[in-house]
Amino acid sequence: RKEVEQDPGPFNVPEGATVAFNCTYSNSASQSFFWYRQDCRKEPKLLMSVYSSGNEDGRFTAQLNRASQYISLLIRDSKLSDSATYLCVVNREDSGYALNFGKGTSLLVTP
Amino acid sequence: SAVISQKPSRDICQRGTSLTIQCQVDSQVTMMFWYRQQPGQSLTLIATANQGSEATYESGFVIDKFPISRPNLTFSTLTVSNMSPEDSSIYLCSALRLGGQGEQYFGPGTRLTVT
């Protein structure tokens, strides 16, 4: 089983739509969870950390379900500029601050 | 957030040669890492670059193939040795965000093609 699994997509949605991405992780001891965004041929950039109580940053909402080892990202009112690959990232408890990355979910927002 | 630069941004190399990639952070950071992202794949950690001591390598990566240096808190190098076409990849360095929850900031990456 892979450490972090995501639906690769692609998700094609019209502008203004709401889209949700899901992610599962295998290490129940993981303590830190993140969503990164990666544009084509660019480095990953931190979108948001994911907290146990869930958190929101503008149009983006992240949720964590530790019992199910499941993380989600909700994007409301999608913009063309949201088109990117979204990476689910989980820390590795056995290796300090090392991170495990999912393969990413591709999002294309169309006019 | 820390600003991270890498040199070179890209290179095309012949098999059997070596390439050293430099990573510079604009502020002192405690931990730096090197990742590889192969085409269509996600990031895989190569090693943690430890300041003043040998790097900590992940399973499947060895020092002879990927020697790493970190002479101070803002600079690290990764060498890809005796390259083969399978080493064609993007190599990224990252730094741990101070005072955060374990977030890492990434350099722009070095796109390596081995012919």
Coordinates of N, CA and C in Angstrom, one line a residue:
Chain A
R1 N 0.9 -1.2 0.0 CA 0.0 0.0 0.0 C 0.9 1.2 0.0
K2 N 0.6 2.2 -0.8 CA 1.3 3.4 -0.9 C 1.1 4.2 0.4
E3 N 2.1 5.1 0.7 CA 2.0 5.9 1.9 C 0.9 6.9 1.8
V4 N 0.8 7.5 0.7 CA -0.2 8.6 0.5 C -0.9 8.3 -0.9
E5 N -2.2 8.2 -0.9 CA -2.9 7.9 -2.1 C -3.9 9.0 -2.4
Q6 N -3.9 9.4 -3.7 CA -4.8 10.3 -4.2 C -5.4 9.9 -5.5
D7 N -6.6 10.4 -5.8 CA -7.2 10.2 -7.1 C -6.4 11.1 -8.1
P8 N -5.8 10.6 -9.1 CA -5.0 11.5 -10.0 C -5.8 12.4 -10.8
G9 N -7.1 12.1 -11.0 CA -7.9 13.0 -11.8 C -7.7 12.6 -13.3
P10 N -7.8 13.6 -14.2 CA -8.0 15.0 -14.0 C -9.4 15.4 -13.6
F11 N -9.5 16.4 -12.9 CA -10.8 17.0 -12.6 C -11.0 18.2 -13.5
N12 N -11.9 18.2 -14.4 CA -12.2 19.3 -15.3 C -13.5 20.0 -14.8
V13 N -13.4 21.2 -14.3 CA -14.6 21.9 -13.8 C -14.7 23.3 -14.4
P14 N -16.0 23.8 -14.5 CA -16.1 25.2 -15.0 C -15.8 26.2 -13.9
E15 N -15.5 27.4 -14.3 CA -15.3 28.4 -13.3 C -16.5 28.6 -12.4
G16 N -16.2 28.8 -11.1 CA -17.3 29.0 -10.2 C -17.7 27.7 -9.5
A17 N -17.3 26.6 -10.0 CA -17.7 25.3 -9.4 C -17.0 25.1 -8.1
T18 N -17.6 24.1 -7.4 CA -16.9 23.6 -6.2 C -16.4 22.3 -6.4
V19 N -15.1 22.0 -6.0 CA -14.5 20.7 -6.3 C -13.8 20.2 -5.0
A20 N -13.9 18.9 -4.8 CA -13.3 18.3 -3.6 C -12.3 17.3 -4.0
F21 N -11.2 17.3 -3.3 CA -10.1 16.3 -3.5 C -10.0 15.5 -2.2
N22 N -9.7 14.2 -2.4 CA -9.5 13.3 -1.2 C -8.2 12.6 -1.2
C23 N -7.8 12.2 -0.1 CA -6.4 11.6 0.1 C -6.5 10.7 1.3
T24 N -5.9 9.5 1.2 CA -5.7 8.6 2.3 C -4.3 8.4 2.6
Y25 N -3.9 8.2 3.9 CA -2.6 7.9 4.2 C -2.5 6.7 5.1
S26 N -1.3 6.0 5.1 CA -1.2 4.7 5.7 C -0.6 4.7 7.1
N27 N 0.1 5.7 7.4 CA 0.8 5.7 8.7 C 0.0 6.4 9.8
S28 N -0.6 5.6 10.6 CA -1.5 6.2 11.6 C -0.8 7.1 12.7
A29 N 0.5 7.0 12.7 CA 1.3 7.8 13.6 C 1.6 9.2 13.1
S30 N 1.3 9.5 11.8 CA 1.6 10.8 11.2 C 0.9 11.9 12.0
Q31 N 1.6 13.0 12.1 CA 1.0 14.1 12.9 C 0.8 15.4 12.1
S32 N 1.5 15.5 11.0 CA 1.4 16.7 10.2 C 0.9 16.5 8.8
F33 N 0.0 17.3 8.4 CA -0.6 17.1 7.1 C -0.7 18.4 6.3
F34 N -0.5 18.3 5.0 CA -0.5 19.5 4.2 C -1.1 19.3 2.8
W35 N -1.5 20.4 2.2 CA -1.8 20.4 0.8 C -0.8 21.4 0.2
Y36 N -0.2 20.9 -0.9 CA 0.7 21.7 -1.7 C 0.1 21.8 -3.1
R37 N 0.4 22.9 -3.8 CA 0.0 23.1 -5.1 C 1.3 23.1 -6.0
Q38 N 1.2 22.4 -7.1 CA 2.3 22.4 -8.1 C 1.8 22.7 -9.5
D39 N 2.3 23.8 -10.0 CA 2.0 24.2 -11.3 C 3.0 23.5 -12.3
C40 N 2.6 23.4 -13.5 CA 3.4 22.7 -14.5 C 4.8 23.2 -14.5
R41 N 5.8 22.3 -14.4 CA 7.2 22.6 -14.5 C 7.6 23.6 -13.4
K42 N 6.9 23.6 -12.3 CA 7.3 24.5 -11.2 C 7.5 23.6 -9.9
E43 N 8.0 24.2 -8.9 CA 8.2 23.5 -7.6 C 6.9 23.5 -6.9
P44 N 6.7 22.6 -5.9 CA 5.5 22.6 -5.1 C 5.5 23.8 -4.2
K45 N 4.3 24.3 -3.9 CA 4.2 25.5 -3.0 C 3.1 25.1 -2.0
L46 N 3.4 25.4 -0.8 CA 2.5 25.1 0.3 C 1.2 25.9 0.1
L47 N 0.1 25.2 0.1 CA -1.2 25.8 0.0 C -1.8 26.0 1.4
M48 N -1.8 24.9 2.2 CA -2.3 25.1 3.5 C -1.9 23.8 4.4
S49 N -1.7 24.1 5.6 CA -1.6 22.9 6.6 C -3.0 22.5 6.9
V50 N -3.1 21.2 7.4 CA -4.4 20.7 7.7 C -4.4 20.3 9.2
Y51 N -5.3 20.9 9.9 CA -5.4 20.7 11.3 C -6.6 19.8 11.7
S52 N -6.5 19.2 12.9 CA -7.4 18.2 13.3 C -8.9 18.7 13.3
S53 N -9.0 20.0 13.6 CA -10.3 20.6 13.7 C -10.8 21.1 12.4
G54 N -10.0 20.9 11.3 CA -10.4 21.4 10.0 C -10.0 22.9 10.0
N55 N -9.7 23.4 8.8 CA -9.4 24.8 8.7 C -9.7 25.3 7.3
E56 N -9.9 26.6 7.3 CA -10.3 27.3 6.1 C -9.4 28.5 5.8
D57 N -9.1 28.7 4.5 CA -8.3 29.8 4.1 C -9.0 30.4 2.8
G58 N -9.8 31.4 3.0 CA -10.5 31.9 1.8 C -11.4 30.9 1.2
R59 N -11.2 30.6 0.0 CA -12.0 29.6 -0.8 C -11.7 28.2 -0.5
F60 N -10.6 27.9 0.2 CA -10.1 26.6 0.5 C -10.4 26.1 1.9
T61 N -10.9 24.9 2.0 CA -11.2 24.3 3.2 C -10.5 22.9 3.3
A62 N -9.8 22.6 4.3 CA -9.2 21.3 4.5 C -9.8 20.6 5.7
Q63 N -9.9 19.3 5.6 CA -10.5 18.5 6.7 C -9.6 17.3 6.9
L64 N -9.5 16.9 8.2 CA -8.7 15.7 8.5 C -9.6 14.8 9.3
N65 N -9.6 13.5 9.0 CA -10.3 12.5 9.7 C -9.2 11.4 10.1
R66 N -8.8 11.5 11.3 CA -7.7 10.6 11.8 C -8.1 9.2 11.9
A67 N -9.4 9.0 12.3 CA -9.9 7.6 12.4 C -9.9 6.9 11.1
S68 N -10.2 7.6 10.1 CA -10.2 7.0 8.7 C -9.0 7.2 8.0
Q69 N -8.0 8.0 8.5 CA -6.8 8.4 7.9 C -7.1 9.0 6.5
Y70 N -7.8 10.0 6.5 CA -8.4 10.6 5.3 C -8.3 12.1 5.4
I71 N -7.9 12.7 4.3 CA -7.7 14.2 4.3 C -8.5 14.7 3.1
S72 N -9.1 15.8 3.2 CA -9.8 16.4 2.0 C -9.4 17.9 1.8
L73 N -9.6 18.3 0.6 CA -9.5 19.7 0.2 C -10.7 20.1 -0.6
L74 N -11.3 21.2 -0.2 CA -12.5 21.7 -0.9 C -12.2 23.1 -1.4
I75 N -12.4 23.2 -2.7 CA -12.2 24.5 -3.3 C -13.5 25.1 -3.8
R76 N -13.9 26.2 -3.3 CA -15.2 26.8 -3.7 C -14.9 27.9 -4.7
D77 N -15.9 28.2 -5.5 CA -15.9 29.3 -6.5 C -14.6 29.2 -7.3
S78 N -14.3 28.1 -8.0 CA -13.1 27.9 -8.7 C -12.7 29.0 -9.7
K79 N -11.5 29.3 -9.7 CA -10.9 30.3 -10.6 C -10.0 29.6 -11.7
L80 N -9.9 30.2 -12.8 CA -9.0 29.7 -13.8 C -7.6 29.5 -13.2
S81 N -7.2 30.3 -12.4 CA -5.8 30.3 -11.8 C -5.7 29.1 -10.8
D82 N -6.8 28.5 -10.4 CA -6.7 27.3 -9.6 C -6.2 26.1 -10.3
S83 N -6.1 26.1 -11.6 CA -5.7 25.0 -12.4 C -4.2 24.6 -12.0
A84 N -4.0 23.4 -11.6 CA -2.7 23.0 -11.1 C -2.9 21.5 -10.6
T85 N -1.8 21.0 -10.1 CA -1.8 19.7 -9.5 C -1.7 19.9 -8.0
Y86 N -2.6 19.2 -7.2 CA -2.7 19.4 -5.8 C -2.1 18.2 -5.1
L87 N -1.1 18.4 -4.3 CA -0.4 17.3 -3.7 C -0.8 17.1 -2.2
C88 N -1.2 16.0 -1.8 CA -1.5 15.6 -0.4 C -0.1 15.2 0.2
V89 N 0.2 15.7 1.3 CA 1.5 15.5 1.9 C 1.4 15.2 3.4
V90 N 2.1 14.2 3.8 CA 2.0 13.7 5.2 C 3.4 13.5 5.8
N91 N 3.6 13.9 7.0 CA 4.9 13.7 7.6 C 5.2 12.2 7.9
R92 N 6.4 11.8 8.0 CA 6.8 10.4 8.3 C 7.3 10.5 9.8
E93 N 6.6 9.9 10.6 CA 7.0 9.9 12.1 C 8.3 9.2 12.3
D94 N 8.6 8.3 11.5 CA 9.9 7.5 11.7 C 11.1 8.2 11.2
S95 N 10.9 9.4 10.7 CA 12.1 10.0 10.1 C 12.1 11.5 10.3
G96 N 11.8 11.9 11.5 CA 11.9 13.4 11.8 C 10.9 14.1 10.9
Y97 N 11.4 15.1 10.2 CA 10.5 16.0 9.4 C 10.4 15.5 8.0
A98 N 10.8 14.3 7.6 CA 10.7 13.9 6.2 C 9.2 13.8 5.9
L99 N 8.9 14.1 4.6 CA 7.5 14.1 4.1 C 7.3 13.1 3.1
N100 N 6.1 12.5 3.1 CA 5.6 11.6 2.0 C 4.6 12.4 1.2
F101 N 4.8 12.3 -0.1 CA 4.0 13.1 -1.1 C 3.1 12.1 -1.8
G102 N 1.8 12.5 -2.0 CA 1.0 11.8 -2.9 C 1.4 12.1 -4.4
K103 N 0.8 11.4 -5.3 CA 1.2 11.7 -6.7 C 0.5 12.9 -7.2
G104 N -0.5 13.4 -6.5 CA -1.2 14.6 -6.9 C -2.5 14.4 -7.7
T105 N -3.4 15.4 -7.6 CA -4.6 15.4 -8.3 C -4.6 16.6 -9.2
S106 N -4.9 16.3 -10.5 CA -4.8 17.4 -11.5 C -6.2 18.1 -11.6
L107 N -6.1 19.4 -11.5 CA -7.4 20.2 -11.7 C -7.2 21.1 -12.9
L108 N -8.2 21.1 -13.7 CA -8.3 22.1 -14.8 C -9.6 22.8 -14.7
V109 N -9.5 24.1 -14.5 CA -10.7 25.0 -14.4 C -10.9 25.7 -15.8
T110 N -12.1 25.5 -16.3 CA -12.3 26.0 -17.7 C -13.3 27.2 -17.7
P111 N -13.2 28.1 -18.7 CA -14.0 29.2 -18.7 C -15.5 28.8 -18.9
Chain B
S1 N 8.5 33.6 4.5 CA 9.0 32.3 4.1 C 10.4 32.4 3.5
A2 N 11.2 31.4 3.6 CA 12.5 31.4 3.0 C 12.5 31.4 1.5
V3 N 13.5 32.1 0.9 CA 13.6 32.1 -0.5 C 14.8 31.1 -0.8
I4 N 14.5 30.2 -1.7 CA 15.5 29.1 -2.0 C 15.8 29.2 -3.5
S5 N 17.1 29.2 -3.8 CA 17.5 29.2 -5.2 C 18.4 28.0 -5.4
Q6 N 18.3 27.5 -6.7 CA 19.1 26.4 -7.1 C 19.9 26.7 -8.4
K7 N 21.0 26.1 -8.5 CA 21.8 26.2 -9.7 C 22.4 24.9 -10.1
P8 N 22.4 24.5 -11.3 CA 21.8 25.1 -12.5 C 20.3 24.9 -12.5
S9 N 19.5 25.6 -13.3 CA 18.1 25.3 -13.4 C 17.8 24.1 -14.3
R10 N 18.7 23.9 -15.2 CA 18.6 22.7 -16.1 C 19.9 22.4 -16.6
D11 N 20.1 21.1 -17.0 CA 21.3 20.7 -17.7 C 21.1 19.4 -18.5
I12 N 21.8 19.3 -19.5 CA 21.8 18.1 -20.3 C 23.2 17.5 -20.2
C13 N 23.3 16.3 -19.7 CA 24.6 15.7 -19.4 C 24.8 14.3 -20.1
Q14 N 26.0 13.9 -20.3 CA 26.3 12.6 -21.0 C 26.4 11.6 -19.9
R15 N 26.0 10.4 -20.2 CA 26.1 9.3 -19.3 C 27.5 9.1 -18.8
G16 N 27.6 8.7 -17.6 CA 29.0 8.5 -17.0 C 29.6 9.7 -16.3
T17 N 29.0 10.9 -16.6 CA 29.5 12.1 -16.0 C 28.8 12.4 -14.7
S18 N 29.2 13.4 -14.0 CA 28.6 13.8 -12.7 C 28.2 15.3 -12.8
L19 N 27.2 15.6 -12.0 CA 26.6 17.0 -12.0 C 26.4 17.4 -10.5
T20 N 26.9 18.5 -10.1 CA 26.7 19.0 -8.8 C 25.6 20.2 -8.8
I21 N 24.6 20.0 -8.0 CA 23.5 21.0 -7.9 C 23.7 21.8 -6.6
Q22 N 23.6 23.1 -6.7 CA 23.7 23.9 -5.5 C 22.4 24.4 -5.1
C23 N 22.2 24.5 -3.8 CA 21.0 25.1 -3.2 C 21.4 26.1 -2.1
Q24 N 20.8 27.3 -2.3 CA 21.1 28.4 -1.4 C 19.8 28.9 -0.8
V25 N 19.8 29.0 0.5 CA 18.6 29.6 1.2 C 19.0 31.0 1.7
D26 N 18.0 31.9 1.7 CA 18.3 33.3 2.1 C 18.3 33.5 3.6
S27 N 18.1 32.5 4.4 CA 18.1 32.7 5.8 C 18.6 31.3 6.4
Q28 N 19.0 31.4 7.6 CA 19.5 30.1 8.3 C 18.3 29.2 8.6
V29 N 18.5 28.0 8.2 CA 17.4 27.0 8.4 C 18.0 25.8 9.1
T30 N 17.2 25.1 9.9 CA 17.7 23.9 10.6 C 17.9 22.7 9.7
M31 N 16.9 22.5 8.9 CA 16.9 21.2 8.1 C 16.8 21.5 6.6
M32 N 17.6 20.8 5.8 CA 17.4 20.9 4.4 C 17.3 19.5 3.8
F33 N 16.6 19.4 2.7 CA 16.3 18.1 2.2 C 16.6 18.1 0.6
W34 N 16.8 16.9 0.1 CA 16.9 16.8 -1.4 C 15.9 15.8 -1.8
Y35 N 15.1 16.1 -2.9 CA 14.1 15.3 -3.4 C 14.3 15.1 -4.9
R36 N 13.7 14.0 -5.4 CA 13.7 13.8 -6.9 C 12.3 13.6 -7.3
Q37 N 12.0 14.2 -8.5 CA 10.7 14.0 -9.1 C 10.8 13.6 -10.5
Q38 N 10.5 12.3 -10.7 CA 10.7 11.7 -12.0 C 9.4 12.0 -12.8
P39 N 9.5 12.0 -14.1 CA 8.4 12.4 -15.0 C 7.1 11.7 -14.6
G40 N 6.0 12.5 -14.4 CA 4.7 11.9 -14.0 C 4.6 11.3 -12.7
Q41 N 5.6 11.5 -11.8 CA 5.6 11.0 -10.5 C 5.6 12.1 -9.5
S42 N 5.4 11.7 -8.2 CA 5.5 12.6 -7.2 C 6.9 12.7 -6.6
L43 N 7.1 13.5 -5.6 CA 8.4 13.7 -5.1 C 8.8 12.5 -4.2
T44 N 10.1 12.2 -4.3 CA 10.7 11.1 -3.5 C 11.9 11.7 -2.8
L45 N 11.9 11.5 -1.5 CA 13.0 12.0 -0.7 C 14.3 11.2 -0.9
I46 N 15.4 11.9 -1.3 CA 16.7 11.3 -1.4 C 17.4 11.2 -0.1
A47 N 17.5 12.4 0.5 CA 18.3 12.4 1.8 C 18.0 13.7 2.5
T48 N 18.3 13.7 3.8 CA 18.3 14.9 4.6 C 19.7 15.4 4.7
A49 N 19.9 16.6 4.4 CA 21.3 17.2 4.4 C 21.6 17.7 5.8
N50 N 22.5 17.2 6.5 CA 22.8 17.5 7.9 C 24.0 18.5 7.9
Q51 N 23.9 19.6 8.6 CA 25.0 20.5 8.7 C 26.1 20.0 9.4
G52 N 27.3 19.9 8.8 CA 28.5 19.5 9.5 C 28.7 18.0 9.7
S53 N 27.8 17.2 9.1 CA 27.9 15.8 9.2 C 27.3 15.1 8.0
E54 N 27.5 13.8 7.9 CA 27.0 13.1 6.7 C 25.5 13.1 6.6
A55 N 25.1 13.2 5.4 CA 23.6 13.2 5.1 C 23.0 11.9 5.5
T56 N 21.7 11.9 5.8 CA 20.9 10.7 6.1 C 20.1 10.3 4.8
Y57 N 20.4 9.2 4.3 CA 19.9 8.7 3.0 C 18.7 7.8 3.2
E58 N 17.7 8.0 2.3 CA 16.5 7.1 2.3 C 16.9 5.8 1.6
S59 N 16.0 4.8 1.9 CA 16.2 3.5 1.3 C 16.2 3.6 -0.2
G60 N 17.2 3.0 -0.8 CA 17.3 3.1 -2.3 C 18.3 4.1 -2.8
F61 N 18.7 5.0 -1.9 CA 19.7 6.0 -2.3 C 21.0 5.9 -1.5
V62 N 22.1 6.0 -2.1 CA 23.4 5.8 -1.4 C 24.3 6.9 -1.7
I63 N 25.2 7.1 -0.7 CA 26.1 8.2 -0.7 C 27.1 8.2 -1.9
D64 N 27.5 7.1 -2.4 CA 28.4 7.0 -3.5 C 27.7 7.6 -4.8
K65 N 26.4 7.4 -4.9 CA 25.7 7.8 -6.1 C 25.3 9.3 -5.9
F66 N 24.9 9.7 -4.7 CA 24.3 11.0 -4.5 C 25.0 11.7 -3.3
P67 N 26.3 11.9 -3.4 CA 27.0 12.6 -2.3 C 26.4 14.0 -2.1
I68 N 26.3 14.3 -0.8 CA 25.6 15.6 -0.4 C 26.6 16.3 0.6
S69 N 26.6 17.6 0.4 CA 27.4 18.4 1.4 C 26.5 19.5 2.0
R70 N 26.8 19.9 3.2 CA 26.1 21.0 3.8 C 27.0 21.7 4.7
P71 N 27.8 22.6 4.2 CA 28.9 23.2 5.0 C 28.4 24.2 6.0
N72 N 27.2 24.8 5.8 CA 26.7 25.7 6.7 C 25.1 25.7 6.7
L73 N 24.5 26.6 7.4 CA 23.0 26.5 7.6 C 22.2 27.1 6.4
T74 N 22.9 27.6 5.4 CA 22.2 28.2 4.3 C 22.5 27.5 3.0
F75 N 23.4 26.6 2.9 CA 23.9 26.1 1.6 C 24.0 24.6 1.6
S76 N 23.7 23.9 0.5 CA 23.9 22.5 0.4 C 24.1 22.2 -1.1
T77 N 24.8 21.1 -1.4 CA 25.0 20.6 -2.7 C 24.6 19.1 -2.8
L78 N 24.1 18.8 -3.9 CA 23.8 17.4 -4.3 C 24.6 17.0 -5.6
T79 N 25.3 16.0 -5.5 CA 26.0 15.5 -6.8 C 25.3 14.3 -7.3
V80 N 25.0 14.2 -8.5 CA 24.5 13.0 -9.1 C 25.7 12.4 -9.9
S81 N 26.2 11.3 -9.4 CA 27.4 10.7 -9.9 C 27.2 9.6 -11.0
N82 N 28.2 9.5 -11.9 CA 28.1 8.4 -12.9 C 26.7 8.3 -13.4
M83 N 26.3 9.3 -14.0 CA 24.9 9.4 -14.4 C 24.5 8.4 -15.6
S84 N 23.3 8.0 -15.5 CA 22.7 7.2 -16.5 C 21.3 7.8 -16.9
P85 N 20.8 7.4 -18.1 CA 19.5 8.0 -18.5 C 18.4 7.9 -17.4
E86 N 18.5 6.9 -16.5 CA 17.5 6.7 -15.5 C 17.5 7.8 -14.4
D87 N 18.6 8.6 -14.4 CA 18.8 9.7 -13.5 C 18.1 11.0 -14.0
S88 N 17.6 10.9 -15.2 CA 16.9 12.1 -15.8 C 15.7 12.4 -14.9
S89 N 15.6 13.6 -14.3 CA 14.6 13.9 -13.3 C 14.7 15.3 -13.0
I90 N 13.8 15.8 -12.2 CA 13.9 17.1 -11.5 C 14.4 16.9 -10.1
Y91 N 15.4 17.6 -9.7 CA 16.0 17.5 -8.4 C 15.6 18.8 -7.7
L92 N 15.0 18.6 -6.5 CA 14.6 19.8 -5.7 C 15.2 19.8 -4.3
C93 N 15.6 20.9 -3.9 CA 16.0 21.0 -2.5 C 14.9 21.7 -1.7
S94 N 14.8 21.5 -0.4 CA 13.8 22.1 0.4 C 14.4 22.5 1.7
A95 N 13.7 23.4 2.4 CA 14.1 23.7 3.8 C 12.9 23.7 4.7
L96 N 13.2 23.3 5.9 CA 12.1 23.2 6.9 C 11.7 24.6 7.4
R97 N 10.4 24.9 7.4 CA 10.0 26.2 7.9 C 10.2 26.3 9.4
L98 N 10.9 27.4 9.8 CA 11.1 27.5 11.3 C 9.8 27.9 12.0
G99 N 9.6 27.2 13.1 CA 8.4 27.5 13.9 C 7.1 27.0 13.4
G100 N 7.1 26.2 12.3 CA 5.9 25.7 11.7 C 5.5 24.4 12.2
Q101 N 4.7 23.7 11.4 CA 4.2 22.4 11.8 C 4.9 21.3 11.0
G102 N 6.0 21.7 10.4 CA 6.8 20.7 9.6 C 6.7 21.0 8.1
E103 N 6.2 22.2 7.8 CA 6.1 22.6 6.3 C 7.5 22.8 5.8
Q104 N 7.6 22.5 4.5 CA 8.9 22.7 3.8 C 8.7 23.6 2.6
Y105 N 9.7 24.5 2.4 CA 9.7 25.3 1.2 C 10.7 24.8 0.2
F106 N 10.3 24.9 -1.0 CA 11.1 24.2 -2.1 C 11.8 25.2 -3.0
G107 N 13.0 24.8 -3.4 CA 13.6 25.6 -4.5 C 13.0 25.3 -5.8
P108 N 13.4 26.0 -6.9 CA 12.7 25.9 -8.2 C 13.0 24.6 -8.9
G109 N 14.0 23.9 -8.4 CA 14.3 22.6 -9.1 C 15.4 22.7 -10.1
T110 N 16.0 21.6 -10.4 CA 17.0 21.4 -11.4 C 16.6 20.3 -12.3
R111 N 16.3 20.7 -13.6 CA 15.8 19.7 -14.5 C 17.0 19.0 -15.2
L112 N 17.2 17.8 -15.0 CA 18.4 17.1 -15.5 C 18.0 16.1 -16.6
T113 N 18.6 16.2 -17.7 CA 18.5 15.2 -18.8 C 19.8 14.5 -19.0
V114 N 19.8 13.2 -19.0 CA 21.0 12.4 -19.2 C 20.9 11.7 -20.5
T115 N 21.8 11.9 -21.4 CA 21.7 11.3 -22.8 C 22.7 10.2 -22.9

